[in-house]
Coordinates of N, CA and C in Angstrom, one line a residue:
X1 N 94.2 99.6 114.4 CA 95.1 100.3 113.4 C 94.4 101.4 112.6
X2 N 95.2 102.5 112.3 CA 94.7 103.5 111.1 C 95.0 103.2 109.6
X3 N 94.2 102.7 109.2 CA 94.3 102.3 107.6 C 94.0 103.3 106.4
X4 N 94.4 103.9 105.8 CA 93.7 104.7 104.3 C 93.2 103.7 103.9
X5 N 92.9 104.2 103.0 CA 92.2 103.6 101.5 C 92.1 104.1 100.7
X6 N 92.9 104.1 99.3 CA 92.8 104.7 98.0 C 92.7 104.1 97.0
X7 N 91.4 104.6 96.9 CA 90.7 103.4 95.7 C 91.2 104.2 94.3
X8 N 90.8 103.7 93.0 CA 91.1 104.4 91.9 C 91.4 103.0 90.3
X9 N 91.0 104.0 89.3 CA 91.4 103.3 88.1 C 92.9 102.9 88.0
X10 N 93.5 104.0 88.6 CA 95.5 104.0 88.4 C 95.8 103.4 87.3
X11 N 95.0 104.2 86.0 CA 95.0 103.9 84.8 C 95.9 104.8 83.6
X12 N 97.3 105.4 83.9 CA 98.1 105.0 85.2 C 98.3 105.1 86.3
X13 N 98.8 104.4 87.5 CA 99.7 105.2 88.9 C 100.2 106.3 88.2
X14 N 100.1 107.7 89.0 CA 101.3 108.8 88.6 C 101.6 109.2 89.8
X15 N 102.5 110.1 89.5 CA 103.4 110.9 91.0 C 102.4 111.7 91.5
X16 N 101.3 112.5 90.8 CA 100.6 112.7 91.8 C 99.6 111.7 93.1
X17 N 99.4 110.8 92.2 CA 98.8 109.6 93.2 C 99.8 109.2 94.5
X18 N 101.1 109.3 94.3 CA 102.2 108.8 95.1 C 102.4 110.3 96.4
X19 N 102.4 111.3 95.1 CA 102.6 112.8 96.2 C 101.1 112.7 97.2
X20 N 99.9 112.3 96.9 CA 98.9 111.9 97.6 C 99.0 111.3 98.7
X21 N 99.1 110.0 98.8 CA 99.3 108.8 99.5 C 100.1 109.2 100.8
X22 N 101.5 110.1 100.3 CA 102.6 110.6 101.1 C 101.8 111.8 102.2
X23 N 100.8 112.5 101.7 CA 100.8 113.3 102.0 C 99.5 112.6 103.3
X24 N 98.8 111.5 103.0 CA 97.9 112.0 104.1 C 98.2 110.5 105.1
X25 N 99.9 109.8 104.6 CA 100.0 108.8 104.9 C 100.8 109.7 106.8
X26 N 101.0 110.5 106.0 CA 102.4 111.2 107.2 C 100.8 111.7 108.1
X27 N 100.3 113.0 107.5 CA 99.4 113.6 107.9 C 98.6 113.3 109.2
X28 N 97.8 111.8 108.5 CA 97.2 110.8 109.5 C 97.8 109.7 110.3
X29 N 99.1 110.0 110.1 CA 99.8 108.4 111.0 C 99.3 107.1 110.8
X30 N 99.1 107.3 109.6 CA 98.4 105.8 109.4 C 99.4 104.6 109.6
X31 N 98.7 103.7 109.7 CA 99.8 102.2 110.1 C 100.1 101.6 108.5
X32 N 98.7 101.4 108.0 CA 98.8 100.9 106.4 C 97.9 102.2 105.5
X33 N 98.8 101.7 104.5 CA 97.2 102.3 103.4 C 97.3 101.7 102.3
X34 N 96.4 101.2 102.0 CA 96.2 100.2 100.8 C 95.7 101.2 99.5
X35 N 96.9 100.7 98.5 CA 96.0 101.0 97.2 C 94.8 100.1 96.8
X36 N 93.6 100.3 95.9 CA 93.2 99.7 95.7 C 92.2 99.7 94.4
X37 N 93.0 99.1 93.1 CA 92.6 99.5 91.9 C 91.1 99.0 91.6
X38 N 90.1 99.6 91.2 CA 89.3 99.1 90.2 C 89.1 98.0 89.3
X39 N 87.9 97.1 89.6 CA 88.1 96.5 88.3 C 87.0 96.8 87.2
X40 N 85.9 97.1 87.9 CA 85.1 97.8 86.8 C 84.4 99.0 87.4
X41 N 85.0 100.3 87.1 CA 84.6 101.6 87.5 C 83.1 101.6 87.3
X42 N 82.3 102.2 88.7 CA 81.0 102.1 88.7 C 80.3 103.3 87.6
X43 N 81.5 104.2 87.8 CA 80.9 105.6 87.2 C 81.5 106.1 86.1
X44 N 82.5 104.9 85.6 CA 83.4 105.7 84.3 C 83.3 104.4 83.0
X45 N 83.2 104.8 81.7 CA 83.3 104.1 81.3 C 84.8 103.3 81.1
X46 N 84.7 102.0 80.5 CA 86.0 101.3 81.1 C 86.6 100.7 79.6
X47 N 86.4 101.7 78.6 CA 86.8 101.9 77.3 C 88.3 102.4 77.7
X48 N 88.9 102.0 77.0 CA 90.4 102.6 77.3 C 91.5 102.0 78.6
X49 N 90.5 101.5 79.3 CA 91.0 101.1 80.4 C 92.0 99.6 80.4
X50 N 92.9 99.6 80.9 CA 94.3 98.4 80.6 C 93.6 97.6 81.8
X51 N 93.9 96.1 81.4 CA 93.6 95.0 82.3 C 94.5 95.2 83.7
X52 N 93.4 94.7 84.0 CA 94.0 94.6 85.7 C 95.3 93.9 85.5
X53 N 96.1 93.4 85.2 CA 97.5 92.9 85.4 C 98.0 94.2 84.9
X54 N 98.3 94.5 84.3 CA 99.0 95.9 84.0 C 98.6 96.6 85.0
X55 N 97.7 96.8 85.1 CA 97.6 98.6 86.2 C 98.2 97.6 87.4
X56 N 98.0 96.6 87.9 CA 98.5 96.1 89.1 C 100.3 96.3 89.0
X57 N 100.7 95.5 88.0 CA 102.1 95.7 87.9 C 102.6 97.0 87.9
X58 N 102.2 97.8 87.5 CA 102.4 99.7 87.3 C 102.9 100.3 88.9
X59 N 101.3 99.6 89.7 CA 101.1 99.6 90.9 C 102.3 99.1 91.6
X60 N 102.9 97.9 91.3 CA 103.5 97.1 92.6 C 105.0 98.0 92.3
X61 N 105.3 98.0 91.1 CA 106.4 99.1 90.7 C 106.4 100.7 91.2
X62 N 105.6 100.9 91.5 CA 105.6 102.4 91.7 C 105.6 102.2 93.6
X63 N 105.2 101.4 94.4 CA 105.5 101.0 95.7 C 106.5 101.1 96.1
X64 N 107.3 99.7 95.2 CA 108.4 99.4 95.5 C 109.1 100.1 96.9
X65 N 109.0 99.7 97.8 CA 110.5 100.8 98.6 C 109.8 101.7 99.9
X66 N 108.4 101.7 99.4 CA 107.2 102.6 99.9 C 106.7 102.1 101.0
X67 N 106.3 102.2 102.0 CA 104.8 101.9 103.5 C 103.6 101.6 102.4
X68 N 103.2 101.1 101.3 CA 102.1 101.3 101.0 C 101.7 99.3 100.3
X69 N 100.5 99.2 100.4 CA 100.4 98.2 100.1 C 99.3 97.8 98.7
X70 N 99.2 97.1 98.1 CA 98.4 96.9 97.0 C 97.2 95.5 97.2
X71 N 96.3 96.3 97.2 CA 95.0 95.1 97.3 C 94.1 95.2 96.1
X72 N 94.6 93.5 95.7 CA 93.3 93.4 94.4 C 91.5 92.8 94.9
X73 N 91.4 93.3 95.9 CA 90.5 93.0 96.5 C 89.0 93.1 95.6
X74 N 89.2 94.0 94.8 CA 87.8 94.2 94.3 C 87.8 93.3 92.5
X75 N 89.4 92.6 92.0 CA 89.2 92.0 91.1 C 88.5 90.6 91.6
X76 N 87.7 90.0 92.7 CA 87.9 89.1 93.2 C 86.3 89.0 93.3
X77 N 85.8 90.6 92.6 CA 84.3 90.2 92.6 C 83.6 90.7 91.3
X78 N 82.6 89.6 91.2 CA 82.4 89.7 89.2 C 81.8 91.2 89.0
X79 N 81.2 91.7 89.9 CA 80.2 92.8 89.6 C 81.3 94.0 89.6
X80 N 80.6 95.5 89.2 CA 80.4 96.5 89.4 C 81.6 97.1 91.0
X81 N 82.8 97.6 90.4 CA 83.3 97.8 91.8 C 83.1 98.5 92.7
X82 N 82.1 98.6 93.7 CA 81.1 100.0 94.6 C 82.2 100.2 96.1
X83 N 82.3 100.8 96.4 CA 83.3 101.2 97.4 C 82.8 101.0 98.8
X84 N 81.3 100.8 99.0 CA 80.7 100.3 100.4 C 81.1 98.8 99.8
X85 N 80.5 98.0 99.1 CA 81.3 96.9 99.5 C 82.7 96.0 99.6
X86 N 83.4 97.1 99.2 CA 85.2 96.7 99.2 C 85.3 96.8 100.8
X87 N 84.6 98.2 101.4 CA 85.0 98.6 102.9 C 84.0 97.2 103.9
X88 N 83.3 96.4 103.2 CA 82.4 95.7 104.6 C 83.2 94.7 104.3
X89 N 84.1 94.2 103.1 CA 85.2 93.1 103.1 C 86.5 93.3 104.1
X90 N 86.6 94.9 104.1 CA 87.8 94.8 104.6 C 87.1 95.2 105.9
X91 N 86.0 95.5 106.4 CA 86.0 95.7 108.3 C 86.0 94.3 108.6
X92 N 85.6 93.0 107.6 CA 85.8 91.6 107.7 C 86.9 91.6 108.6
X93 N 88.4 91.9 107.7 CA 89.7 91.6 107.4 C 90.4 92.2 109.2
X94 N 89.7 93.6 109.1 CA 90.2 94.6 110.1 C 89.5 95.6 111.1
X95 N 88.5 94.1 111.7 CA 87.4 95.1 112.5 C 87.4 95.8 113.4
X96 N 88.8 96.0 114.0 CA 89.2 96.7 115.2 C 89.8 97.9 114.8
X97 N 89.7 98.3 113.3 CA 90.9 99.0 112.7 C 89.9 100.5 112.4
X98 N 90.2 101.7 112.5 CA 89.7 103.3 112.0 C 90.4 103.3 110.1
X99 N 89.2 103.3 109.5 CA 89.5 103.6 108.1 C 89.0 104.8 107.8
X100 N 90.3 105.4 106.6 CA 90.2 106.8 106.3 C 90.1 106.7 104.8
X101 N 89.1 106.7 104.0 CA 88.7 107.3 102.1 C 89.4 108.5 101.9
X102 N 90.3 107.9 100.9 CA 91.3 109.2 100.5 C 90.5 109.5 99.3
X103 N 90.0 110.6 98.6 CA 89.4 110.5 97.9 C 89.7 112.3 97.0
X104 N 89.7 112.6 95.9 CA 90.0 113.3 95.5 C 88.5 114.8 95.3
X105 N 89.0 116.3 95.5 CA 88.2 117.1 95.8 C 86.5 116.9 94.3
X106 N 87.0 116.7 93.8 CA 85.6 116.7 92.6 C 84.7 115.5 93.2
X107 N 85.4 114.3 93.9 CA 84.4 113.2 94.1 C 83.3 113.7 95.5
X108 N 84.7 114.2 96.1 CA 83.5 114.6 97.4 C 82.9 115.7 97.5
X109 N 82.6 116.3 96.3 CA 81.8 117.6 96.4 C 80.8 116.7 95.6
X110 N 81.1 115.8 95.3 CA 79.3 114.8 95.1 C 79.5 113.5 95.4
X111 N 79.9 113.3 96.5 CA 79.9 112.0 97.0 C 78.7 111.9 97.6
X112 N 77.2 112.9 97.4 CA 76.2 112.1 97.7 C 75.8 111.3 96.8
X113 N 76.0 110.8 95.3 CA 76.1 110.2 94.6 C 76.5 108.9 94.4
X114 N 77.6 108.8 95.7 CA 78.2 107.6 95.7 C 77.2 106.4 95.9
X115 N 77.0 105.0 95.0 CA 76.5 104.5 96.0 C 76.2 104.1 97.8
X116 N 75.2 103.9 98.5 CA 75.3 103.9 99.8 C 75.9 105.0 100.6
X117 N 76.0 105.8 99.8 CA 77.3 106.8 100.6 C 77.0 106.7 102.5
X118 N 75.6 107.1 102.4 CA 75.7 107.2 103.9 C 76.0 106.0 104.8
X119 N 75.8 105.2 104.0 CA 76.6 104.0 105.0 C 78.0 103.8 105.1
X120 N 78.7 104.6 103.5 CA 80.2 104.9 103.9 C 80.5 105.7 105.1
X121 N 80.1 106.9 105.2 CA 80.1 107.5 105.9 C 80.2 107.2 107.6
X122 N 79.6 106.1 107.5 CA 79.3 105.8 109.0 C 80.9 104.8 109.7
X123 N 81.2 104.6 108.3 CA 82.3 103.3 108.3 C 83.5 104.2 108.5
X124 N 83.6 105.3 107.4 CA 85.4 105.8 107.3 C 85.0 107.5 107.7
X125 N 86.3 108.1 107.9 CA 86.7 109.2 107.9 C 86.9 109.9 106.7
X126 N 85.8 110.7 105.8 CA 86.3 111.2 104.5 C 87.6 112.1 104.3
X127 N 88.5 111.9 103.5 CA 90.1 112.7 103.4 C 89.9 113.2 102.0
X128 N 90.2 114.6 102.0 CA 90.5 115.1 100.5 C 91.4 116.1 100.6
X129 N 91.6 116.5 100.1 CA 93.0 117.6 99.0 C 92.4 118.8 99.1
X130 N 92.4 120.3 99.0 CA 92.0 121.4 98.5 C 93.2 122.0 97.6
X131 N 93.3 121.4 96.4 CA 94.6 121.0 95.5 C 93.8 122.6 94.7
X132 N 93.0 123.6 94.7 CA 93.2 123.7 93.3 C 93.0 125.7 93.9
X133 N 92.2 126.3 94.7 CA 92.1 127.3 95.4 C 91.4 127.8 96.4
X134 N 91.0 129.0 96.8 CA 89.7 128.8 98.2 C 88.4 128.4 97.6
X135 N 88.0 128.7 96.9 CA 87.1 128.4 96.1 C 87.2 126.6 96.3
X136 N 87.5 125.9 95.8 CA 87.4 124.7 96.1 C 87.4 124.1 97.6
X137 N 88.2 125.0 98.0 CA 88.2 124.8 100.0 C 86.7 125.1 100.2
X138 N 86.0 126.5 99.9 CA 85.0 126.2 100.4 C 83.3 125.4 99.9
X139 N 84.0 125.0 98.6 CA 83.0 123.9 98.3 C 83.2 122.5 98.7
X140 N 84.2 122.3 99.1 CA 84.3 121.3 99.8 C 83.9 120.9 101.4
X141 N 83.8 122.5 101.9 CA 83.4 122.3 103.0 C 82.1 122.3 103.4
X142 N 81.3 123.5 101.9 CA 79.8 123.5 102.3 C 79.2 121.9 101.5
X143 N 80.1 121.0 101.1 CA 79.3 119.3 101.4 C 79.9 118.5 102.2
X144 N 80.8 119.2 103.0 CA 80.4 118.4 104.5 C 79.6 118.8 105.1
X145 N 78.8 120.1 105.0 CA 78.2 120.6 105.8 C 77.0 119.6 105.5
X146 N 76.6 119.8 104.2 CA 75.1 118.8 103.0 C 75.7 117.3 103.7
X147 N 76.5 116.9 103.9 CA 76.9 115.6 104.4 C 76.5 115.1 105.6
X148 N 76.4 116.4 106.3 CA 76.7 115.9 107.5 C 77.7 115.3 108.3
X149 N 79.1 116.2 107.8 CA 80.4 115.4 108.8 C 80.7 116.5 108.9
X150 N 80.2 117.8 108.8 CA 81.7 118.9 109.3 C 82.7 119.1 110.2
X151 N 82.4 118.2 111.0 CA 83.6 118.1 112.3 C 84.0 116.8 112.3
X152 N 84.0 115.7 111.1 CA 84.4 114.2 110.7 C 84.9 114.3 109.3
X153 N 85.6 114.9 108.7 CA 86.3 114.8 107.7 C 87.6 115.6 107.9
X154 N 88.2 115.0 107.1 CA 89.7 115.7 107.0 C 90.2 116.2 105.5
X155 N 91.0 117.5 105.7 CA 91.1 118.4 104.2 C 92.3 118.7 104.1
X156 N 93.3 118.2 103.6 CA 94.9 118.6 103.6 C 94.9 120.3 102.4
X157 N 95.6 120.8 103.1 CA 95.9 122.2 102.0 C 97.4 122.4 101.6
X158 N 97.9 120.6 101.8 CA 99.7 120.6 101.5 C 99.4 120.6 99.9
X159 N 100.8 121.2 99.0 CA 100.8 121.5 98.1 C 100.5 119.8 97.6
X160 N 99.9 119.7 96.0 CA 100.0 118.0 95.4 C 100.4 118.2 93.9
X161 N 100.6 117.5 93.3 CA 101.0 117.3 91.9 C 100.0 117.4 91.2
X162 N 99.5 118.7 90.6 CA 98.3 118.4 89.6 C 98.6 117.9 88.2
X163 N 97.9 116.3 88.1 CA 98.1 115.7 87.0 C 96.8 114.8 87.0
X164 N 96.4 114.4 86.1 CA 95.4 113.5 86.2 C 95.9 112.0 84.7
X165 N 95.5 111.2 85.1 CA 95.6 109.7 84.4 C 94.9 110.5 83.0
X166 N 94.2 110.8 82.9 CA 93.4 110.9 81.4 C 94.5 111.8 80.8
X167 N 94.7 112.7 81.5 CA 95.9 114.1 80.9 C 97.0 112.9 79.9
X168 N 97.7 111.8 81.2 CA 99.1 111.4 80.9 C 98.9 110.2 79.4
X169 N 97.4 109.9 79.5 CA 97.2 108.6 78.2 C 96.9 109.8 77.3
X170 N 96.7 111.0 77.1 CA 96.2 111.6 76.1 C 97.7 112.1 75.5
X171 N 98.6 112.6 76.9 CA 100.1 112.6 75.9 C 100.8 111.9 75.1
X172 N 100.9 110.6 75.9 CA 101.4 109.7 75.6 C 100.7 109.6 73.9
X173 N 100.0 109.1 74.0 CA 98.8 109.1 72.3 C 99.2 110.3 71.2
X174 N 99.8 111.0 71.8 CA 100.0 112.4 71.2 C 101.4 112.2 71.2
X175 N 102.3 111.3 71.6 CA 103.9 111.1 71.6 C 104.8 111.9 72.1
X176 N 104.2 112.4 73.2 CA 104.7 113.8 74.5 C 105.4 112.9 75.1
X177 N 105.9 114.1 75.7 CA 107.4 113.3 76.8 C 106.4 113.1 78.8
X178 N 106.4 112.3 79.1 CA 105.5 112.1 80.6 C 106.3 111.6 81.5
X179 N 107.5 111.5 80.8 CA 108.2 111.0 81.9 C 108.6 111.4 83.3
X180 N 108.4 112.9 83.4 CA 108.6 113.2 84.9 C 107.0 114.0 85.6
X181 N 106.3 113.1 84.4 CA 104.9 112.6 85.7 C 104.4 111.5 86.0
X182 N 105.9 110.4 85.9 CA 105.3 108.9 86.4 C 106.3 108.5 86.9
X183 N 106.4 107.7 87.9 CA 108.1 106.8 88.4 C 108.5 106.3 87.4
X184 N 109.4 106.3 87.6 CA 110.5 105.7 86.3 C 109.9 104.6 85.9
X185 N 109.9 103.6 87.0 CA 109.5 102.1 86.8 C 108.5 101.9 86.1
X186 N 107.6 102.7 86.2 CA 106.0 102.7 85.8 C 106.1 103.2 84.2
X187 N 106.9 104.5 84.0 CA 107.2 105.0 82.9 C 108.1 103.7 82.0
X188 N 108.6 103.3 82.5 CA 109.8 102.4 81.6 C 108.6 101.0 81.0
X189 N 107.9 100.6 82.3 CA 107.1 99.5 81.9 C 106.2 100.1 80.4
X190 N 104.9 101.3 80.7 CA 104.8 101.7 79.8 C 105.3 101.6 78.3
X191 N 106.2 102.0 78.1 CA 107.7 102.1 76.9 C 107.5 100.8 76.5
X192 N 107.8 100.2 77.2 CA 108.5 98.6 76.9 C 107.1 98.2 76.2
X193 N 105.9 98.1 76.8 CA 104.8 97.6 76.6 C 104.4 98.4 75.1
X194 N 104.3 99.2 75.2 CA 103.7 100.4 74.0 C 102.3 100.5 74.4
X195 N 102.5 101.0 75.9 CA 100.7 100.9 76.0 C 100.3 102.6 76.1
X196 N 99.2 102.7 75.6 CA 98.6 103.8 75.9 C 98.4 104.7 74.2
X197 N 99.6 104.0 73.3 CA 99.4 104.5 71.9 C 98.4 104.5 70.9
X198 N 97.6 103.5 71.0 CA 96.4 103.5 70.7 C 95.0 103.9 70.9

């Protein structure tokens, strides 16, 4: 099987994460692609950040109807959530299977940073966006070159939704309208909850 993987806070899910998913689910013919939230960000602080039952719920809501699937895979371990070990759980799960890291253009212009990276490397297909101009295309390309995968990564240049999670909690806080940068479902749950106002 061809599997994605998109890891992330989805602190919230938004449409651009969805316009994502869409884009490299078609792209790559993948069979599955699993979301797969965080539970404690290795590199971000996790001040602000909503319990894993909420972003899960957000998650299963924003699916709904979708090819996509939600794995709490990494709430299932006490530490630090590092991305080589979510992937040596799931070649467990799916050892016959080609995995592709969907991963957004800022991460992989320093994903030598990642922990282990080069053992990711050896495991998945890196996938990113060139969401913002050439300028970004060719920084992303001169660290695959620093990488060492320039003919093993994949770079979509389909248009995406630029929005980021921090932008949509900072409106929300500010009492802006966000509603047509999140599925309804996701947006309505929000509302109901009153989360993000504090």
């Amino acid at each position: 099987m061809r599997i994605g993987i998109f890891g992330g806070a989805f602190n919230p899910v938004h449409n651009g994460h969805l316009n994502l998913a869409e884009t490299f689910f078609e792209d790559l013919s993948l069979d599955k692609l699993f979301f797969i939230p965080t539970a404690k960000p290795p590199h971000k602080s996790d001040e602000g950040l909503l319990s894993g039952e909420d972003r899960v719920n957000m998650l299963r809501l924003a699916v709904e109807n979708k090819p996509y699937e939600i794995s709490t895979i990494e709430f299932e371990r006490n530490d630090k959530s590092y991305t080589y070990d979510t992937l040596i759980e799931l070649k467990r799960f799916y050892p016959d299977s080609e995995f592709f890291l969907i991963i957004g253009a800022d991460q992989f212009i320093h994903f030598d940073k990642w922990y282990r990276y080069a053992d990711i490397l050896n495991m998945v297909t890196l996938c990113t966006s060139a969401r913002e101009n050439e300028e970004e295309k060719q920084l992303i390309i001169k660290s695959a070159k620093r990488l060492g995968i320039k003919d093993r990564f994949y770079m979509s240049s389909r248009a995406v939704i630029r929005v980021s999670s921090s932008e949509i909690r900072g409106k929300i806080k500010n009492g802006s309208d966000v509603s047509m940068l999140l599925p309804k479902k996701v947006f309505d749950y929000i509302s109901e909850k009153g989360l993000y106002r504090v």
